[in-house]
Every structure is written in structure tokens, then in C-alpha cells.
XYZ file of C-alpha atoms in Angstrom:
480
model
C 0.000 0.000 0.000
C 3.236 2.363 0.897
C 4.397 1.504 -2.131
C 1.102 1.998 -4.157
C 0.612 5.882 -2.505
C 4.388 6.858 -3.238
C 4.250 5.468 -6.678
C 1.150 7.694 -6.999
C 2.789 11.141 -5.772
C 5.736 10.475 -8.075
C 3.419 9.952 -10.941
C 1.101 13.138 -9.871
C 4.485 15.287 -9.639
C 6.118 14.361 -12.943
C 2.581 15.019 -14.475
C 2.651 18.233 -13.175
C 6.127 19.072 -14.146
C 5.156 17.713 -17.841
C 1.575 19.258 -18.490
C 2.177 21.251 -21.135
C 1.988 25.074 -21.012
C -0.663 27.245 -21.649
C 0.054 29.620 -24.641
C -0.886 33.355 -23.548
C -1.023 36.799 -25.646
C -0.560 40.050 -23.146
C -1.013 43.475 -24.770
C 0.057 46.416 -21.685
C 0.022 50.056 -22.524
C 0.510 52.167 -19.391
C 0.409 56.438 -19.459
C 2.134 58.549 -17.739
C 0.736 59.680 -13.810
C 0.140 62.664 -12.119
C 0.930 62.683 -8.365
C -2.494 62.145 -7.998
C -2.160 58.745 -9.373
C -0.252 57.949 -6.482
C 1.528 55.198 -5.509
C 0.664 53.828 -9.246
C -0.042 55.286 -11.758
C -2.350 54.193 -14.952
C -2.759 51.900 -17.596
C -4.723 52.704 -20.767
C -4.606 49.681 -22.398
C -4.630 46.006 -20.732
C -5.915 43.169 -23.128
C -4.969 39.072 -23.280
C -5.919 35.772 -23.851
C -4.966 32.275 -23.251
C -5.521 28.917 -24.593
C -4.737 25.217 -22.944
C -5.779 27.492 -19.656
C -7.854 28.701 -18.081
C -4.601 29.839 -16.557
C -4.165 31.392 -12.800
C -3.429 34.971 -12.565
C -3.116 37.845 -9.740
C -3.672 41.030 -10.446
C -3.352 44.715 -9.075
C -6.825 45.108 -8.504
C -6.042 49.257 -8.230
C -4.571 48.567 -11.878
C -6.468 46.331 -13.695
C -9.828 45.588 -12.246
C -11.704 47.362 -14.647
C -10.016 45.613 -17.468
C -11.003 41.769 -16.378
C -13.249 41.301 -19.012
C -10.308 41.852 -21.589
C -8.655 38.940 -20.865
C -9.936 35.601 -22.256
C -8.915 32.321 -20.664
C -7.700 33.914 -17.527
C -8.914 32.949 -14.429
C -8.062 36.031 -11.963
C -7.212 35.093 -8.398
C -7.325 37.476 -5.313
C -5.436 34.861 -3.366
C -2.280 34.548 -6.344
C -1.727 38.482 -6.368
C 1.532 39.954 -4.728
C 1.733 43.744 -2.898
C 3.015 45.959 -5.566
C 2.704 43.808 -8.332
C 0.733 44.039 -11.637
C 0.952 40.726 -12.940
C 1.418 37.595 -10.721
C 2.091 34.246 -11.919
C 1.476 31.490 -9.050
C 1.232 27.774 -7.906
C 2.205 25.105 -10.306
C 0.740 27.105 -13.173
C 3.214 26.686 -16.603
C 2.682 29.505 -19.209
C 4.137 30.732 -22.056
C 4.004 34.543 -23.068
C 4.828 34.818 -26.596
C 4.972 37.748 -28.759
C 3.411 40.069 -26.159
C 4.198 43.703 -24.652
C 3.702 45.475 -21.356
C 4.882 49.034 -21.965
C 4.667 52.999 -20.580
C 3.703 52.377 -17.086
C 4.600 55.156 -15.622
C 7.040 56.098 -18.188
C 7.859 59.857 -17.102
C 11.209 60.772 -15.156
C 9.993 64.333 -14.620
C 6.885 63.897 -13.160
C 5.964 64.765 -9.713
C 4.436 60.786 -9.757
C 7.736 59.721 -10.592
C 9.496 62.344 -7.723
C 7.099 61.217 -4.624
C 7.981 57.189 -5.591
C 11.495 57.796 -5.850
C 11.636 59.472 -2.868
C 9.900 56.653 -0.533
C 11.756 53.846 -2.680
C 8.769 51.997 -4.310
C 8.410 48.284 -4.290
C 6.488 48.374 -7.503
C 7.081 45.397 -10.034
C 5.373 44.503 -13.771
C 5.701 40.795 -13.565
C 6.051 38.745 -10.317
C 6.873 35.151 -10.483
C 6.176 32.935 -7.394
C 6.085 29.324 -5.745
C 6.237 26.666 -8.244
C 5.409 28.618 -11.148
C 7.414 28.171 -14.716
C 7.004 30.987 -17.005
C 8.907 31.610 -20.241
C 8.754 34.842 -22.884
C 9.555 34.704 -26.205
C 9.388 37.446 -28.610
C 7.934 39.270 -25.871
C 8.835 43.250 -24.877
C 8.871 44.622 -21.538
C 9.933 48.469 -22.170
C 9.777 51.805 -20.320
C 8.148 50.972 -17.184
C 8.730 52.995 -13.935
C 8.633 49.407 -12.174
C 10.871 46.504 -11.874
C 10.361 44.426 -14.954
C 10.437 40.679 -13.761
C 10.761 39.490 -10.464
C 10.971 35.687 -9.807
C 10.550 34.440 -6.146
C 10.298 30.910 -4.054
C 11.321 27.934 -6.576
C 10.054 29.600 -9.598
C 11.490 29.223 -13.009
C 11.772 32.020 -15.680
C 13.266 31.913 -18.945
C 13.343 34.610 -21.760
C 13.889 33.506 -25.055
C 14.844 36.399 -28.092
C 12.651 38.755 -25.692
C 13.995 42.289 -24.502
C 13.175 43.944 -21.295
C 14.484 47.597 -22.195
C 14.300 51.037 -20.356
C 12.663 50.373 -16.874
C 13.052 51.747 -13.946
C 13.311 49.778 -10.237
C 14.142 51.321 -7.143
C 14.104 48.205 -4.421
C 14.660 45.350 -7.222
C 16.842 45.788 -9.856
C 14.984 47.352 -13.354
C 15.423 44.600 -15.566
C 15.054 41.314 -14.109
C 15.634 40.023 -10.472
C 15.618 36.319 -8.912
C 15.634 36.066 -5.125
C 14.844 33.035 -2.702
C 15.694 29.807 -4.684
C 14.398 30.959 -8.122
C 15.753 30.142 -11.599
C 16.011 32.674 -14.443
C 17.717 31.745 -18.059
C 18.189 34.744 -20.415
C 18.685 33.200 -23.728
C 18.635 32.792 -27.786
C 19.810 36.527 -28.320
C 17.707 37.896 -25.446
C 18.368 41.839 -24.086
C 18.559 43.134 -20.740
C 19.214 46.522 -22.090
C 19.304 50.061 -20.886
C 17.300 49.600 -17.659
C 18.041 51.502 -14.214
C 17.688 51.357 -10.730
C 17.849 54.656 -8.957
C 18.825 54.290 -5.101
C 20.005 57.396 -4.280
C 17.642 57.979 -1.990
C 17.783 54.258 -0.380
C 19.721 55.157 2.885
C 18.160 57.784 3.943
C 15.170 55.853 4.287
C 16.195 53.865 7.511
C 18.468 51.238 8.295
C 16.801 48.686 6.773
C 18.989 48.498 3.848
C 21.214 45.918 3.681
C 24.520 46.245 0.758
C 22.885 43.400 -1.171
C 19.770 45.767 -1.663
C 22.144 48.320 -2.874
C 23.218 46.330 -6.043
C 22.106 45.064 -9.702
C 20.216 47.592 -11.787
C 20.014 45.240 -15.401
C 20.577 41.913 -13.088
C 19.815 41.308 -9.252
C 20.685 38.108 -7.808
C 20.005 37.298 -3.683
C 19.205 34.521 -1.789
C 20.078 30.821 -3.631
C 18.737 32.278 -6.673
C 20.713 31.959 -9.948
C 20.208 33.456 -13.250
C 22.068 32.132 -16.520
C 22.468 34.547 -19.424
C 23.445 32.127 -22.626
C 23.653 31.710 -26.242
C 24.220 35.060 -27.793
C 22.411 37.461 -25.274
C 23.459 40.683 -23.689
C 23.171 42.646 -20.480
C 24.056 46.377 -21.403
C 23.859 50.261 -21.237
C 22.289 49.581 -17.390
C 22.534 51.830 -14.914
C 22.815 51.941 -11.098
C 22.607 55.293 -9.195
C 23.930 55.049 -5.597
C 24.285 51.931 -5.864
C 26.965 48.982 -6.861
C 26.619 46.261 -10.020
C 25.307 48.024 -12.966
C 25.033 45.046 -14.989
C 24.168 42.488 -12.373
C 24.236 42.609 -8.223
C 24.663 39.486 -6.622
C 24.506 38.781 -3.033
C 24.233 36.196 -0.522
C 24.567 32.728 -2.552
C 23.076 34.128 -5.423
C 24.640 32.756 -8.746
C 25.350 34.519 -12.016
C 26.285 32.192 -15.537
C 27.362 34.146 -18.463
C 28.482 31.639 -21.400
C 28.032 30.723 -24.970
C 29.045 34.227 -26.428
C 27.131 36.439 -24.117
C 27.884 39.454 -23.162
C 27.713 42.163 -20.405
C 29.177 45.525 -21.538
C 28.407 49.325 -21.245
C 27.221 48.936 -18.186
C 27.694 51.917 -14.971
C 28.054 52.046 -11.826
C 27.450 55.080 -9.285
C 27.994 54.532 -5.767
C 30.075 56.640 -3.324
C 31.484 53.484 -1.165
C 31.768 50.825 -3.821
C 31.701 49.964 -7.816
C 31.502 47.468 -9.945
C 30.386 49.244 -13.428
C 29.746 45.468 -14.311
C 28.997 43.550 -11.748
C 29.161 43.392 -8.532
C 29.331 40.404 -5.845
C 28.833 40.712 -2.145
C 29.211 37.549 0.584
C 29.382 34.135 -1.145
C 28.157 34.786 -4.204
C 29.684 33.469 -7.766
C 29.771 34.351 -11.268
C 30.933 32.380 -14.374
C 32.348 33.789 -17.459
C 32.560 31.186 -20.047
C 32.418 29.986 -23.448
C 33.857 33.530 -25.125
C 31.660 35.714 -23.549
C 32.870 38.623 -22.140
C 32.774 41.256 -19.612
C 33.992 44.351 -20.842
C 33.094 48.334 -21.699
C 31.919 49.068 -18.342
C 32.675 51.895 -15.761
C 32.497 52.744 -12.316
C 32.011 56.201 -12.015
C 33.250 56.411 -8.232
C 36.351 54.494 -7.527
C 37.081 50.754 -8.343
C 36.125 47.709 -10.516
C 34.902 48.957 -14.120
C 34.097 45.423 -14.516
C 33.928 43.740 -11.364
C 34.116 44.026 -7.746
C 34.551 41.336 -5.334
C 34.371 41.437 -1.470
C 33.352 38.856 1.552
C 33.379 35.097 0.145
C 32.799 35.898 -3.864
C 34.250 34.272 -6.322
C 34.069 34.740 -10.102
C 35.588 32.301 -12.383
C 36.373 33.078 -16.316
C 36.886 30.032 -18.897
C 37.957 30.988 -22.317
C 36.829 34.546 -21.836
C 37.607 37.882 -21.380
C 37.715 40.988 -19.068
C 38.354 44.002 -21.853
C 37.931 47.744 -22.132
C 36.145 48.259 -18.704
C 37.344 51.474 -16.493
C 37.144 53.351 -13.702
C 37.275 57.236 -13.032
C 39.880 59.427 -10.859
C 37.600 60.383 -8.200
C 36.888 58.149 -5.135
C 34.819 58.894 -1.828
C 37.493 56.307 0.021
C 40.541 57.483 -1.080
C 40.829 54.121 -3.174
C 40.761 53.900 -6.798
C 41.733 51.188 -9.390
C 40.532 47.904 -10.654
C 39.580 49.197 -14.261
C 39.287 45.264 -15.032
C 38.543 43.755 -11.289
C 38.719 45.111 -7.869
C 39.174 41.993 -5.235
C 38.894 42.445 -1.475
C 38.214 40.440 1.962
C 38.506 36.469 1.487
C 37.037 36.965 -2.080
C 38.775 34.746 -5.183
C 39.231 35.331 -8.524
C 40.056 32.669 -11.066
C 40.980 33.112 -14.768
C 42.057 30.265 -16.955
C 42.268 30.930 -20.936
C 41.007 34.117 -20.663
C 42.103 37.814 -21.691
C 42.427 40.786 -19.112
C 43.050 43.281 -21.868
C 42.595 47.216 -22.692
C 40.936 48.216 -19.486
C 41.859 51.562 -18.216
C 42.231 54.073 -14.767
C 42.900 57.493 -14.534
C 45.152 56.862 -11.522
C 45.866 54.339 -8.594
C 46.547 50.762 -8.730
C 45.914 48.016 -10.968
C 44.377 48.845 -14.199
C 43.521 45.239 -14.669
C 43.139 43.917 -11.254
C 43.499 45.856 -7.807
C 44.006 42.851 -5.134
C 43.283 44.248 -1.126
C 43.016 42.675 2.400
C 43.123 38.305 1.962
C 42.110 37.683 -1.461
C 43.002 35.175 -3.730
C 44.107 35.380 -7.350
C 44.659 32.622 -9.146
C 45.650 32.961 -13.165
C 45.775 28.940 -13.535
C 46.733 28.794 -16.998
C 47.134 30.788 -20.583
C 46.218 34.028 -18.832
C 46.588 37.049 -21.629
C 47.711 40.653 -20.306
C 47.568 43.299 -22.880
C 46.913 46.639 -23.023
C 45.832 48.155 -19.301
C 46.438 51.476 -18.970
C 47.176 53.086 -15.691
C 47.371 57.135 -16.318
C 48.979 57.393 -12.828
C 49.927 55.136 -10.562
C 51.285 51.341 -9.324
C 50.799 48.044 -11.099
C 49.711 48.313 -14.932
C 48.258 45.253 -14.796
C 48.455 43.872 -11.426
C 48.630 45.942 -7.875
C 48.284 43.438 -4.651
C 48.748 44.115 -1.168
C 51.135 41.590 0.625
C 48.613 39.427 2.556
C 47.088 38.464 -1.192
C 47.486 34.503 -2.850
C 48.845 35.437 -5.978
C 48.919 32.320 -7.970
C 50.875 32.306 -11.137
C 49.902 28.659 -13.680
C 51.276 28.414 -16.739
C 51.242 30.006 -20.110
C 50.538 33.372 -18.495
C 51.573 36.241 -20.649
C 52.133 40.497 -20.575
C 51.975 42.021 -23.805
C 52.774 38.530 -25.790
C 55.833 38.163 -22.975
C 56.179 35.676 -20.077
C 54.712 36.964 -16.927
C 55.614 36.708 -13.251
C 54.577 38.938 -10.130
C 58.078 40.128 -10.529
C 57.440 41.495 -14.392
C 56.601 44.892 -14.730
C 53.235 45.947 -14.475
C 52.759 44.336 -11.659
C 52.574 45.670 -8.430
C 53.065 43.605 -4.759
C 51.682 46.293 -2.498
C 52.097 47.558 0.970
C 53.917 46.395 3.844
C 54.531 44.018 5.412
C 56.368 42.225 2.982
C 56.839 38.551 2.236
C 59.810 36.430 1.276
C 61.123 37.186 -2.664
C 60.156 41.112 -1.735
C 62.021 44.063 0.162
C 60.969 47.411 1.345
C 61.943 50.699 -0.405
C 59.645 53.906 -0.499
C 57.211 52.253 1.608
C 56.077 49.605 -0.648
C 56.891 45.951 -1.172
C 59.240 45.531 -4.562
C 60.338 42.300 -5.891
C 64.173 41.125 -5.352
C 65.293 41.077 -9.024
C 67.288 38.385 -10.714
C 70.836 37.614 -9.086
C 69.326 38.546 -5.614
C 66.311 36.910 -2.925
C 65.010 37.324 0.466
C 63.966 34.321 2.619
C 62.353 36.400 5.551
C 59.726 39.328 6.061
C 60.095 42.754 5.669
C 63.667 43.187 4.613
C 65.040 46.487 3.621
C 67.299 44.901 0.602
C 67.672 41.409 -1.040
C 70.840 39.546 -0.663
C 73.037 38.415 -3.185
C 73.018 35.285 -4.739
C 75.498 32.656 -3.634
C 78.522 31.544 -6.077
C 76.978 28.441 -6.483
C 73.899 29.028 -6.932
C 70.992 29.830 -9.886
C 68.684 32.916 -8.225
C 65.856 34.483 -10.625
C 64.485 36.700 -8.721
C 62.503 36.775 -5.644
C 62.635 33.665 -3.015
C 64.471 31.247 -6.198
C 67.774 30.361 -5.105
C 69.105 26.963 -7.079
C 70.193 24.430 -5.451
């Protein structure tokens, strides 16, 4: 009998996870608000209809209660709708969304509407995902909203396919797309994440409430377990975060970022006072993966460090056959730190690069065009690493600038400007006191002994000579 009920429950779960989707047609048109509109807005236009439903939807009843009728095959739900958003997806329910447009809510940066919600950090979201739901988009346009675009929550599963979720505005969630909880989000088949912003300036002044992970991710947001994968030919670019870090993508907590098959996030900015990361940005154990010749690159932090990427707590990113290129970062800085055009790395995080490029990123000044390495982080350049082209306007370490307590891992193949490379080349940097074996102290920073010379102990003021019968390259080598 056990056996008879369990063999039931798997058979009523994989019929669930099999049922095929219902196929749904949403039509959106919002206009802009007065202040009177308040805390929403309107929407002119809201028209739909399903087949293979009657499919499970929540609704903003402020919104969209007068437009019911206009939606065939939906069956509306009071109990499925979230706070704040327009369009909930719930339960088990498995839809698809194809060629379809929500547009123009709220589309007006100068209105007084637009003024009052920025100031009290709205919640507002288009499209909220939740429990068990699996939703996908294809050919479908999200543009211009003053609202998060897509937010998936729970175990929910989301996946764009050649869709675009353009020019929107968040505040709280990121304005393109946002997973939190244990949700799953795929970006994919030439899908864009393009142009969207989250505005946080006025986040902190709010309360203490705010946690850094809220303060990140204005095309991307990533917190909780949640990952998102962004594959085959898609892009995450031109998005913007005001006071806040991860213009591209924010990831915090576990969250997980994929980028692979030829995707790319570029021309992407950052903002904040205390942080960066133009492109992305990971807090506490989060991790990102660059692979299959996609790229990070053409992104900026306007304040400070990591054009492309900054890392602090537990983070790690990992790039396979990829690249870091053309990011950069700007003179001014709020901490008195600047650098990292192509990464900035701090607290335990690691960063690991294997057949990948850190090439033509720039700063106006500091250390480390292509990576700035603080506190007890870990670089590791495992293999067939390719330097090229940093520029450093002013400053330390072209290419690399560490401070002693870093893991500075040199593999194989790795190369400066088509040359053999070693943290004793030029162009790279090994920071500030104390100093480890291989370096000595002069002007207040830690220099590597050069060939014919070494150090075995810390913080020596000059490197001894190499003994007649030995073979010393530089550093700690002596041979035998």
C-alpha cells in the first residue's frame, strides 16, 4: 500500500512538471501619472488571452480591475496576487508569453508621480513570479516601465527567449530582471537586458533597513540561492545603477550569475560613493561564471574601483575561455581608493581566470588597471592568462597591484603584452607592507628582489646576493 501511494505522488508530480503550457497573448500600454495617481499610476490599455488554460493569474486590482473582461482564458485570483505587483504568476501554473508587450507604465522621469515614488523607494514590479510557477517569454517586450520588470521568487522558473526587457526603472529590485529566494532565471537565444536603471540614491536615507545586497544590480539582481544564466548570444548592457553597486548584475548572498556561450555584459555603470563594480558586482558568497567567449567588458564605475567587477566577503568569479576588456574606472573616489579598471578583489574573495584575456581596461590613476588585489584575497591565473593593453594614467601596477597578505597564484602560459609573466614582471605591483619572502621594502612599498638577488624572511630592507653556487631568478628562487 506504501508503495502503491508513493508510486502515486511520483506519478502526480512528474505530471505536473510535464503538463504542457498554456500559450498566452498580453497586450500592456501604461500612461504617464500625475501625483495624484499615487503610488501607481495608470494603464490605458490592458488586453490578453490564453488557450490550454484557463490559466491562474493575480492582479493589481487598483490597476487592472476594470479591465477583467479583456482577458480571455484567464482565471483572476485574489489569493495569487503579490503587494506591488501588476501581474502575478502562481502555484504550479506553466505559461508561455509569446509575442506580447507590457509598456509605458509610468514612463515619465519628470513627473511629480515619478518624484514622490522615488523618494519613498517603491516596491512596484510589472511581472512577479512565485512558488512553483514556470514561465517563459519569447518574442515578448517589456519596455519603459517605472517598475521593476520581472521578479521571480520561491522555486520559480523564468526563462526569456529572443525577448527584450528595455528602459525600466526599479528602485528596491533591480529594473530589468531580479531572482531572489531559490528561483531560476535563463536569459537566452539573443535575449536583451538593455538600458534599464535602478535609482537608489535615496535608499539610505530611508532607515536602516537596507542591507549592501539591496544596494546592487540595476540590469541583473541576484540574492538569496537564486541563480540566473544569461546564454547563447544574449546581452546585459547600457544599465545603470545610481547610488548603488553592479550596474550590470548585483549578486549577493549565494546568489549565482552564468554568463556563457558568447554572451555578453558591456556598457554597463556604476554610481555609488562606497563601492563599484560598473559590471557587476558580488557581495558575501556569491559566484559568477564567465565562459564559453563571452565577455565582460566596456563598463565603468564612475566612483572608484572595478569597471568590470568588484569582489568582497566570500565571492568568487571564475572566467573560462573569456575575457575581461575595455572596462574602467574614473579618478575620483569617496574612500581614497581607486583602481581595478578590469577587477577590484577584497576580503577572502577569489578570482580565477584560466584561458582568458584581461586586456585594454583603463584608470585614470591608482593601482591596478587590470586587477586591484586588497586585504586576503586570492588570485589565481591557472593557466594561458593574456595581459595586454591596461592602462594606468597614474599610478602602481599596470596590470596587477596586490597588497602583501594576497594569494597570488601564477599557472602556466601566463603572458604580458605577448611576454612571459611573473609577479616580478613589470606591471605588476606587490603592495604595501609588510612584505613577504622574494620582496624588500623601499619607499614604503613591497618591490620584488630582481634576478641575481632573494630574500627568505619578512620585511627586509634589501635582497641579498646570490650565492657563487647558486641559480637565483628573482625573488625567493635560489638553485640548489
Amino acid at each position: 500500500m506504501v508503495l502503491l501511494v508513493l508510486l502515486m505522488v511520483l506519478q502526480l508530480a512528474a505530471g505536473q512538471e510535464s503538463q504542457p503550457a498554456a500559450q498566452c497573448q498580453l497586450h500592456i500600454e501604461g500612461t504617464p501619472g500625475t501625483e495624484d495617481d499615487w503610488p501607481l499610476g495608470r494603464v490605458r490599455v490592458a488586453e490578453g488571452s490564453c488557450k490550454g488554460g484557463p490559466v491562474a493569474l493575480g492582479m493589481h486590482a487598483q490597476l487592472l480591475n476594470s479591465s477583467r473582461l479583456h482577458f480571455k482564458g484567464v482565471s483572476w485570483s485574489d489569493g495569487c496576487a503579490m503587494h506591488g505587483c501588476l501581474i502575478t504568476i502562481c502555484g504550479q501554473t506553466r505559461v508561455v508569453f509569446a509575442n506580447s508587450t507590457i509598456s509605458g507604465v509610468n514612463d515619465d522621469s519628470e513627473s511629480e508621480l515619478y518624484k514622490k515614488i522615488k523618494s519613498v523607494g517603491s516596491m512596484f514590479r510589472i511581472v512577479c513570479v512565485r512558488d512553483a510557477a514556470h514561465v517563459t517569454f519569447e518574442h515578448t517586450v517589456l519596455r519603459g516601465n517605472m517598475a521593476s520588470a520581472i521578479v521571480a521568487f520561491n522555486t520559480s522558473k523564468v526563462v526569456l527567449r529572443a525577448s527584450k526587457v528595455v528602459h525600466n526603472v526599479g528602485f528596491v529590485h533591480a529594473g530589468g530582471v531580479s531572482a531572489t529566494d531559490s528561483a531560476d532565471v535563463v536569459v537566452t537565444d539573443g535575449s536583451e537586458i538593455d538600458s534599464n536603471r535602478r535609482d537608489a540614491t535615496n535608499m539610505k536615507s530611508r532607515s536602516g533597513n537596507f542591507t549592501a545586497s539591496l544596494l546592487s544590480g540595476a540590469g541583473l539582481q541576484v540574492l538569496g540561492r537564486a541563480r540566473i544564466v544569461v546564454s547563447n548570444g544574449s546581452s546585459v548592457r547600457r544599465n545603470r545603477c545610481l547610488g548603488c553597486s553592479g550596474g550590470g548584475a548585483g549578486l549577493a548572498d549565494h546568489g549565482t550569475l552564468v554568463v556563457s556561450d558568447g554572451s555578453t555584459l558591456s556598457s554597463n555603470t556604476a554610481d555609488m560613493c562606497e563601492s563599484g563594480g560598473g559590471g557587476v558586482s558580488l557581495l558575501d558568497q556569491s559566484q559568477l561564471t564567465v565562459q564559453g567567449n563571452s565577455s565582460i567588458a566596456n563598463n565603468t564605475a564612475g566612483m572608484g574601483i572595478g569597471g568590470g567587477l568588484v569582489l568582497t566577503g566570500a565571492a568568487t568569479a571564475t572566467f573560462v575561455g573569456s575575457s575581461l576588456v575595455d572596462n574602467r574606472v574614473s579618478k575620483f573616489s569617496c574612500t581614497g581608493i581607486y583602481g581595478g579598471a578590469g577587477v577590484a578583489i577584497s576580503g577572502n574573495a577569489t578570482l580565477h581566470l584560466t584561458d582568458s584575456s584581461v586586456m585594454g581596461n583603463k584608470a585614470d590613476g591608482g593601482l591596478g588597471a587590470g586587477i586591484l588585489a586588497m586585504n586576503m584575497s586570492t588570485i589565481i591565473l591557472a593557466s594561458d592568462v593574456r595581459f595586454a593593453g591596461n592602462r594606468l594614467v597614474a599610478g602602481l601596477g599596470r596590470d596587477v597591484a596586490a597588497s602583501s597578505a594576497v594569494q597570488l597564484v601564477f599557472g602556466s602560459g601566463v603572458s604580458q603584452d605577448g611576454r612571459p609573466m611573473s609577479k616580478c614582471s613589470s606591471g605588476v605591483h606587490l603592495g604595501i607592507p609588510p612584505c613577504k619572502a622574494g620582496e624588500y621594502i623601499a619607499s614604503g612599498v613591497c618591490r620584488c628582489c630582481p634576478v641575481f638577488t632573494y630574500t627568505f624572511t619578512h620585511n627586509e630592507t634589501r635582497c641579498e646576493q646570490c650565492p657563487s653556487n647558486s641559480i637565483c631568478t628573482g625573488a625567493d628562487s635560489v638553485v640548489p
